[in-house]
């Protein structure tokens, strides 16, 4: 039975059909954090994004797509996210064991580019036939190719919502018009969250924001209106506000943190700022199996699991 | 994680996509009997089939569709099955709390007829937007209208399987060419199970068979080959065998039993004969709430829950 | 009952189905100007186009999508236009209170570019499920990306017309091949209106044209044939003529006018030149609520409301 | 009844359904040249391609889309081709009077570019609802955007053939990789005809080829095998051969000829080389009505009408 | 009846429907190598890719599409692959004589480009109506246009799998970001195989890899983990491993080998490294007919046919 918190979250999505709410509930009710309204998701798309050897050689069982879904199940994650090939390789054998998110666009590194563009590599129809609860995809606001990605998402979103699936959006500002610092600037992060919300995302994933302000026009407004952005907790709070005043699920990636203690502090700030959870990829599957389980367990305990 | 028994059951459905397997797994993994490979389903379509007063006056909370879904949840049933209106009335508020089966055809009693015909009252598309795991429908083998119903089912089945839904078929022999006794005759019951299996059902629901043999041609064979049909357990075993030698999920309704003890004996026979469970409607929702819970709990305990 | 003027306008759209005519009639018959054949529309897409803080910090209630639809209703506008997220956030609660136009493409400012390109952010299907009367989108004739936008519109238009929706096109010449002055040149404005008409728009929105002529080949023809373009009223008249000789609804935006009196003079010229109305965004929702109501009321009174 | 020659032509299209053959037959059997296997088509898309004033100011009745369809009818052309807006404006009133070709892509001149790209401005679905016999579109082999155009055509072609429409392809080599002379080089013209044939065109329109050979690799082969390309008649013959050895309808545009006598000589060469006809636009509708009729009549008489 | 090896191969495609498995089985069971699990395929798309004269002048019967399909049949190839026009030209007359693969994208050489892009020239629907067992297409990982091609494939794949067709992917790294040597580097080849696998290919065609490592980040990993890549056999083995640890069919082209003996040595290495076969185009159809037959026969004998 859904908890009051899960029911409250579902109430924000009044334009969606019960099918989509059902799949959102499956995500929110599964695993160690089931029912808390918090989420930890395991994503594995590095085989495509970085190449097979770079991704799996350090922990060779990872060449096998089964390894990852089993890690997601054993660690009590709310969901497992991966591209088409990897999901096709496990969907039949692990049917119903963990909510699956089909990552429907991907980006390889065979071309070096300032303005990244993820390619659509699968579809809502695939997600339906494979039993997934959601589609996931990445947009790069700030890339000169962002229009292509927004349109990809738009088309997938309308079909996904009709099919009763949830929509998870990775909104990562990148591209030639942004400084490196600007990619995680607070104004840009808030803008990225709003773009995802306007595009109709149910779950929005952004990076943790810094106190930097990138855009001159925005800087004037932030300074004039004195938005509190001094602490990480405050910045999490502001980004959540930019997504329809907190009425959309916003989760965060840990960034490139190599120090476990720092990750745990960030998770604490996400929790305290009203964020909804974390998405943890390489930091999990590239460490030895037992260590990955312990690491994920600790994170879930901070969120209240 | 799915149990070996659930995995074994899923392995029988090799032509289905992983989406359908996922929804079958949801059915098999939910509630008190989750993971055992046994099922108890609560169906409430009597409002349409017999009229509201005949159905709900004895336990007036049942006029409210919320009553039934809450009963299914509270009692730990594997699923709740109902027609469109009842599902629409509860799908948003109970999203994700219990697997739903949309009963897509129904039959009223405003016309007295020898050859019954159920009308299509909803669609696979409804099932998808409402977050159901399966569609359900009734065929009446033996009715002069059976072709119409077989064709209805055929069309819905192809769409449902593409959409990753499971298909539950109520196969109830009735019609001018059968005697009253023949409706539950062992030969006819076995035949009904096979027709459903041939039409592509994942879950087949039949009535408990008697030892009567209706058809002359069949009688010769049953007698010649000495199929054991003397006990209810033997007859359950035979019907299960008629559905692809036990490689389809066959569940049974309790019939018109008024005596609880008799129901428990029947459930025991279903279990011992290799049946997969029960579908219990009026016998649940027409008794007072606490009594219904106790009654269903007892049944589930017989099945091993 | 529709007025003779509304009936006359509808008679120009002989290739459209009655569903589209019905939605055009809803637009023309709603609000203070209902039945006059004139239109004032409230558009709010700045959260996406400029970012949330820049758009709503000066009047913070605007962070909430409900604020804007309520302004459109209270001021008696013919319609409210916004992107997907904003419409989804209000469609259920304000169902039927004001005609909605789903703005199906949008442009953000996270990339600085000479040749702008709006991204498709929602679809006709969304417009249908959300109860909208029309889709709206922007084309930038003169941009190197115009082909992409024309094709976007083409695809949406054929679907919208089949679905009985009206099509509103913002036709804004911009891009590296046009001078700044050329964006509102009379020849370019007329060309922009014709492109929209050829693409099948029902309502065409352009900026108010200047007397400048941008293209050398066109200049020869304008001079030789002596088209009168000396006054704003004459230029409005010429642009209306370029859209199938006045047989398409052409409305105008006020541009960047900060002086209310200038806005009222322009509205007078639109009216006198046979224009069909105005679309007023930031000039409304970024001023305090009561002032916005008074401002819009004045404009409508000029149009005869 | 179709003439033997028309039947022969239709026999070349064995992969098409009878619906498409029916529409091809309508084209071949209509007008002054009906039944001869020759075609003269009137195309008017200059309002979009060059702007309204530049196209129609010299003969102002041309602002009205009705003018052009009436010219096509009065002159006995086999068909009239135009973009969406123009066809929508006349389809109801002239239903059935002349075969219509919906030109589904168009190009404006608001941006100056080396590698041209036509935008899709309407669809097969529009062609069907407007009663057209064919869709028409332009490809620019040699443009860096050719892939976009080939794919546009590919998608439209498969839909058009299913819908029983014919497909007319304007194959005009242009782009940064070709010299100006190369656009009409004999090798490039032959390649352009073959690409259109491979893409599935029923009717291929190319420009009249010169004796120039553009590509070095091709030059070797032409010289070695001594293909006769000295006269215009020979070159027409070779281009027709490049389109499946004459088993596709290939027609030619007159190019920028201002001298009527030269046009008639070219038409004679087309006829003598086995070409199937001409497509004549500005040369018709930009001259006074009676002169246009006489000019077209003369051309048709050369073809045998 | 399928051999155990064919059954084993089919078992790897658990997410596909039985229709696709049937067509895979047809490919695997046809011709000289039928049942061995090895494949030799004849592809002829050079008419489009290089122009007709350059492709067929050396062996003029090749101008006729019938020549190639007859060569494929006579030589006992598993399948014949070609573009739309060529397949349309033979599908009726050779119906059922050899499995056909419709090559649905193609690339011409009318534009010289660093970053190649193949255009979609036909569709799954064409493949179905022409009786093909599979679609084929080319991706160029490393091209700046790769996203376009990945998305083309993605869309075709979902339709093809639904239609019960197999999907053959030519994965050829090329483009401005790769060195010439990098196109066949071992890291790039493995990456190319994985991208195809993640995109859902059933059969993956790559070029034979060299021992060169192109990407700096990959080089570190290969060196650290000591992947054996010294011999061609080892490199074939590694590429096969990169495609889901050998659970996808990977075949190889012979490259630009002019020396027959070298081709046979390569084929031996493919066989010994666990590769599944070869695709041989120009090396077959550009030699005299009897020599082509002998050449292909020799290759098949190495594979065990």
Short mmCIF file of C-alpha atoms in Angstrom, two decimals, chain A residues 44-58 63-65 83-92 104-113 117-126 129-130 148 152 155, chain E residues 14-16 115 141-148 150-151 154-155 157-159 161-162 173-178 187-188 190-192 194-200 215 217-218 221-222 224-225 227 238 241-242 244-245 248:
data_model
loop_
_atom_site.label_atom_id
_atom_site.label_comp_id
_atom_site.label_asym_id
_atom_site.label_seq_id
_atom_site.Cartn_x
_atom_site.Cartn_y
_atom_site.Cartn_z
CA UNK A 44 24.82 1.60 -16.61
CA UNK A 45 25.28 3.04 -20.08
CA UNK A 46 29.08 3.38 -20.12
CA UNK A 47 29.59 0.56 -22.62
CA UNK A 48 28.07 2.88 -25.19
CA UNK A 49 29.16 6.18 -23.68
CA UNK A 50 32.86 5.38 -23.11
CA UNK A 51 33.41 2.06 -24.88
CA UNK A 52 33.42 -1.48 -23.50
CA UNK A 53 37.05 -1.80 -22.39
CA UNK A 54 37.15 1.54 -20.58
CA UNK A 55 33.98 0.69 -18.69
CA UNK A 56 34.29 -2.93 -17.74
CA UNK A 57 37.95 -3.92 -17.76
CA UNK A 58 38.46 -2.83 -14.14
CA UNK A 63 31.04 -7.14 -19.62
CA UNK A 64 28.02 -9.28 -18.91
CA UNK A 65 24.78 -7.26 -18.80
CA UNK A 83 20.43 1.20 -23.13
CA UNK A 84 18.51 -1.12 -25.44
CA UNK A 85 21.04 -3.91 -25.92
CA UNK A 86 21.67 -4.32 -22.22
CA UNK A 87 17.98 -4.31 -21.36
CA UNK A 88 17.14 -6.76 -24.16
CA UNK A 89 19.83 -9.05 -22.79
CA UNK A 90 18.17 -9.35 -19.35
CA UNK A 91 14.51 -8.42 -19.65
CA UNK A 92 13.19 -11.94 -20.06
CA UNK A 104 16.55 5.76 -25.01
CA UNK A 105 19.35 8.05 -26.09
CA UNK A 106 23.11 7.65 -25.89
CA UNK A 107 26.32 9.36 -26.80
CA UNK A 108 29.60 7.78 -27.84
CA UNK A 109 33.08 9.31 -27.69
CA UNK A 110 34.30 8.39 -31.16
CA UNK A 111 33.97 12.03 -32.17
CA UNK A 112 35.39 14.82 -30.08
CA UNK A 113 32.93 17.69 -29.98
CA UNK A 117 24.44 15.36 -29.05
CA UNK A 118 22.97 12.12 -27.81
CA UNK A 119 21.45 9.82 -30.40
CA UNK A 120 18.13 8.11 -29.97
CA UNK A 121 19.00 4.44 -29.68
CA UNK A 122 15.66 2.94 -28.70
CA UNK A 123 12.02 3.83 -28.29
CA UNK A 124 8.97 3.84 -26.08
CA UNK A 125 7.74 0.85 -28.02
CA UNK A 126 10.86 -1.01 -26.94
CA UNK A 129 7.65 -4.67 -25.03
CA UNK A 130 10.54 -5.05 -22.54
CA UNK A 148 17.48 17.96 -31.70
CA UNK A 152 13.61 13.70 -29.44
CA UNK A 155 8.26 12.86 -29.34
CA UNK E 14 15.46 -13.99 -26.28
CA UNK E 15 13.84 -10.58 -26.70
CA UNK E 16 12.89 -11.17 -30.32
CA UNK E 115 32.17 12.89 -42.40
CA UNK E 141 30.75 5.63 -35.94
CA UNK E 142 33.22 8.50 -35.83
CA UNK E 143 31.36 10.58 -38.40
CA UNK E 144 29.89 13.85 -37.19
CA UNK E 145 26.68 12.54 -38.78
CA UNK E 146 26.64 9.35 -36.76
CA UNK E 147 23.69 10.49 -34.64
CA UNK E 148 21.55 10.74 -37.73
CA UNK E 150 22.04 5.74 -35.27
CA UNK E 151 18.57 7.25 -35.18
CA UNK E 154 16.84 2.83 -34.28
CA UNK E 155 13.60 3.65 -36.01
CA UNK E 157 14.98 -1.59 -36.05
CA UNK E 158 11.90 -1.23 -33.92
CA UNK E 159 9.69 -1.59 -37.00
CA UNK E 161 11.59 -6.44 -35.19
CA UNK E 162 7.88 -5.98 -34.98
CA UNK E 173 34.14 3.67 -38.21
CA UNK E 174 34.96 6.69 -40.42
CA UNK E 175 35.00 10.44 -40.07
CA UNK E 176 37.00 13.53 -39.37
CA UNK E 177 37.88 12.58 -35.80
CA UNK E 178 39.51 9.27 -36.71
CA UNK E 187 39.73 -0.45 -29.80
CA UNK E 188 37.60 1.31 -32.38
CA UNK E 190 35.43 -3.33 -30.56
CA UNK E 191 33.59 -0.10 -29.82
CA UNK E 192 31.91 -0.24 -33.22
CA UNK E 194 29.35 -2.82 -29.18
CA UNK E 195 27.49 0.18 -30.53
CA UNK E 196 25.79 -2.05 -33.08
CA UNK E 197 24.95 -4.57 -30.36
CA UNK E 198 23.49 -1.86 -28.13
CA UNK E 199 21.46 -0.58 -31.07
CA UNK E 200 19.85 -4.01 -31.28
CA UNK E 215 42.00 6.38 -28.51
CA UNK E 217 41.92 6.64 -22.94
CA UNK E 218 41.34 3.19 -24.36
CA UNK E 221 43.08 0.23 -20.37
CA UNK E 222 44.19 -2.20 -23.09
CA UNK E 224 46.88 -2.26 -18.21
CA UNK E 225 44.59 -5.25 -18.68
CA UNK E 227 44.07 -7.89 -23.76
CA UNK E 238 38.23 -9.65 -28.93
CA UNK E 241 33.70 -10.55 -27.16
CA UNK E 242 32.86 -6.83 -27.36
CA UNK E 244 27.94 -9.17 -25.69
CA UNK E 245 30.64 -11.75 -25.08
CA UNK E 248 25.70 -11.74 -31.31
#
